[in-house]
């Protein structure tokens, strides 16, 4: 999808806050963007941990309900047509579909269900008294964690599996399967020596 981990929180806050309060909130987010960018360049894990603190205090059920009710105008409106067609092809082949993302499970679950994915592997936030704490419940789902997660999927033959990714942080995941493909790759992933056969652009 044409989204980042920032989009789901922006969508939610825009829907729940008054226009004036949203502008103030969004201005605060924009002020932190340079810090997020620098943190992401140093460590994708550190970036996600820092950014997800912005969810602290939000009601977990309300966040998930919003994303379930708005999935058509949010995620699905930003779904690459080629990606949807490729997903449909895999399903026609009877392949097991596993969505692996550094995004949050409570925002991505409606998308996974709509796409009829067999499994969703995503980041989770801790919940206390019905509210999100902003702290990850487990490791950030980035870098080697994605590869480790798919290796732990029962009944999956990684040597015969496909994987699609767009970020250099997904390189361990791409290397873990027999049929990797870089799709809409970022600059660093695009510079990876594709001629070695590691990736298929």
Tab-separated table of N, CA and C in Angstrom, residues 3 9 13 33 41 47 82 91 94 96 100 104 112-113 118 127 132 155-156 158 164-165 170 172 180 188 193 195 198:
chain	number	residue	atom	x	y	z
A	3	UNK	N	1.445	3.656	1.880
A	3	UNK	CA	1.304	4.163	3.237
A	3	UNK	C	2.600	3.980	4.011
A	9	UNK	N	-2.207	6.520	12.261
A	9	UNK	CA	-2.433	7.411	13.400
A	9	UNK	C	-2.974	8.757	12.937
A	13	UNK	N	-6.527	10.289	14.217
A	13	UNK	CA	-6.594	11.571	14.917
A	13	UNK	C	-7.417	12.595	14.136
A	33	UNK	N	9.186	15.121	12.804
A	33	UNK	CA	9.541	14.338	11.619
A	33	UNK	C	11.049	14.284	11.389
A	41	UNK	N	17.131	6.303	10.130
A	41	UNK	CA	18.381	6.013	9.432
A	41	UNK	C	19.354	5.256	10.320
A	47	UNK	N	13.194	3.730	15.679
A	47	UNK	CA	12.189	4.640	15.134
A	47	UNK	C	10.782	4.184	15.489
A	82	UNK	N	-1.238	-3.519	-8.889
A	82	UNK	CA	-0.390	-4.666	-9.200
A	82	UNK	C	-0.238	-5.607	-8.020
A	91	UNK	N	-3.498	-16.544	-4.446
A	91	UNK	CA	-4.653	-17.221	-3.866
A	91	UNK	C	-5.244	-18.233	-4.840
A	94	UNK	N	-3.593	-21.409	-4.623
A	94	UNK	CA	-3.772	-22.105	-3.356
A	94	UNK	C	-2.666	-21.829	-2.360
A	96	UNK	N	-0.588	-20.079	0.674
A	96	UNK	CA	-0.890	-19.488	1.982
A	96	UNK	C	-0.370	-18.056	1.993
A	100	UNK	N	3.244	-9.639	6.634
A	100	UNK	CA	4.254	-9.350	7.647
A	100	UNK	C	4.537	-7.860	7.602
A	104	UNK	N	1.014	-1.736	13.095
A	104	UNK	CA	0.321	-2.291	14.254
A	104	UNK	C	-0.784	-3.268	13.859
A	112	UNK	N	-6.039	-7.137	6.516
A	112	UNK	CA	-5.715	-8.555	6.347
A	112	UNK	C	-6.980	-9.376	6.118
A	113	UNK	N	-8.026	-9.056	6.855
A	113	UNK	CA	-9.287	-9.788	6.704
A	113	UNK	C	-9.914	-9.516	5.339
A	118	UNK	N	-4.224	-15.418	5.267
A	118	UNK	CA	-4.309	-16.530	6.204
A	118	UNK	C	-3.731	-16.181	7.564
A	127	UNK	N	-1.669	-2.989	26.290
A	127	UNK	CA	-2.925	-2.336	26.661
A	127	UNK	C	-3.073	-2.399	28.180
A	132	UNK	N	-4.078	2.018	25.097
A	132	UNK	CA	-2.748	1.675	24.608
A	132	UNK	C	-1.700	2.403	25.442
A	155	UNK	N	4.634	-25.225	9.037
A	155	UNK	CA	4.199	-25.734	7.741
A	155	UNK	C	4.593	-24.894	6.549
A	156	UNK	N	5.475	-23.914	6.732
A	156	UNK	CA	5.883	-23.054	5.625
A	156	UNK	C	7.263	-23.485	5.119
A	158	UNK	N	10.100	-22.224	3.362
A	158	UNK	CA	10.626	-20.928	2.932
A	158	UNK	C	11.380	-21.017	1.614
A	164	UNK	N	7.652	-10.257	-0.832
A	164	UNK	CA	7.667	-8.963	-1.517
A	164	UNK	C	7.917	-7.885	-0.472
A	165	UNK	N	8.808	-6.945	-0.778
A	165	UNK	CA	9.131	-5.904	0.190
A	165	UNK	C	9.670	-4.676	-0.538
A	170	UNK	N	13.817	-4.706	5.094
A	170	UNK	CA	13.182	-5.990	4.818
A	170	UNK	C	14.147	-6.993	4.190
A	172	UNK	N	16.524	-8.936	5.379
A	172	UNK	CA	16.580	-10.262	6.003
A	172	UNK	C	15.378	-11.136	5.626
A	180	UNK	N	12.407	-14.124	-3.642
A	180	UNK	CA	12.209	-12.759	-3.154
A	180	UNK	C	12.004	-11.777	-4.300
A	188	UNK	N	17.935	2.643	-0.945
A	188	UNK	CA	18.969	1.724	-0.457
A	188	UNK	C	18.728	0.301	-0.933
A	193	UNK	N	22.937	-5.161	-4.934
A	193	UNK	CA	23.336	-5.839	-6.179
A	193	UNK	C	22.374	-6.944	-6.600
A	195	UNK	N	22.057	-8.310	-9.348
A	195	UNK	CA	22.652	-9.282	-10.243
A	195	UNK	C	23.098	-10.552	-9.512
A	198	UNK	N	19.838	-12.273	-5.496
A	198	UNK	CA	19.175	-12.206	-4.208
A	198	UNK	C	17.760	-11.650	-4.351
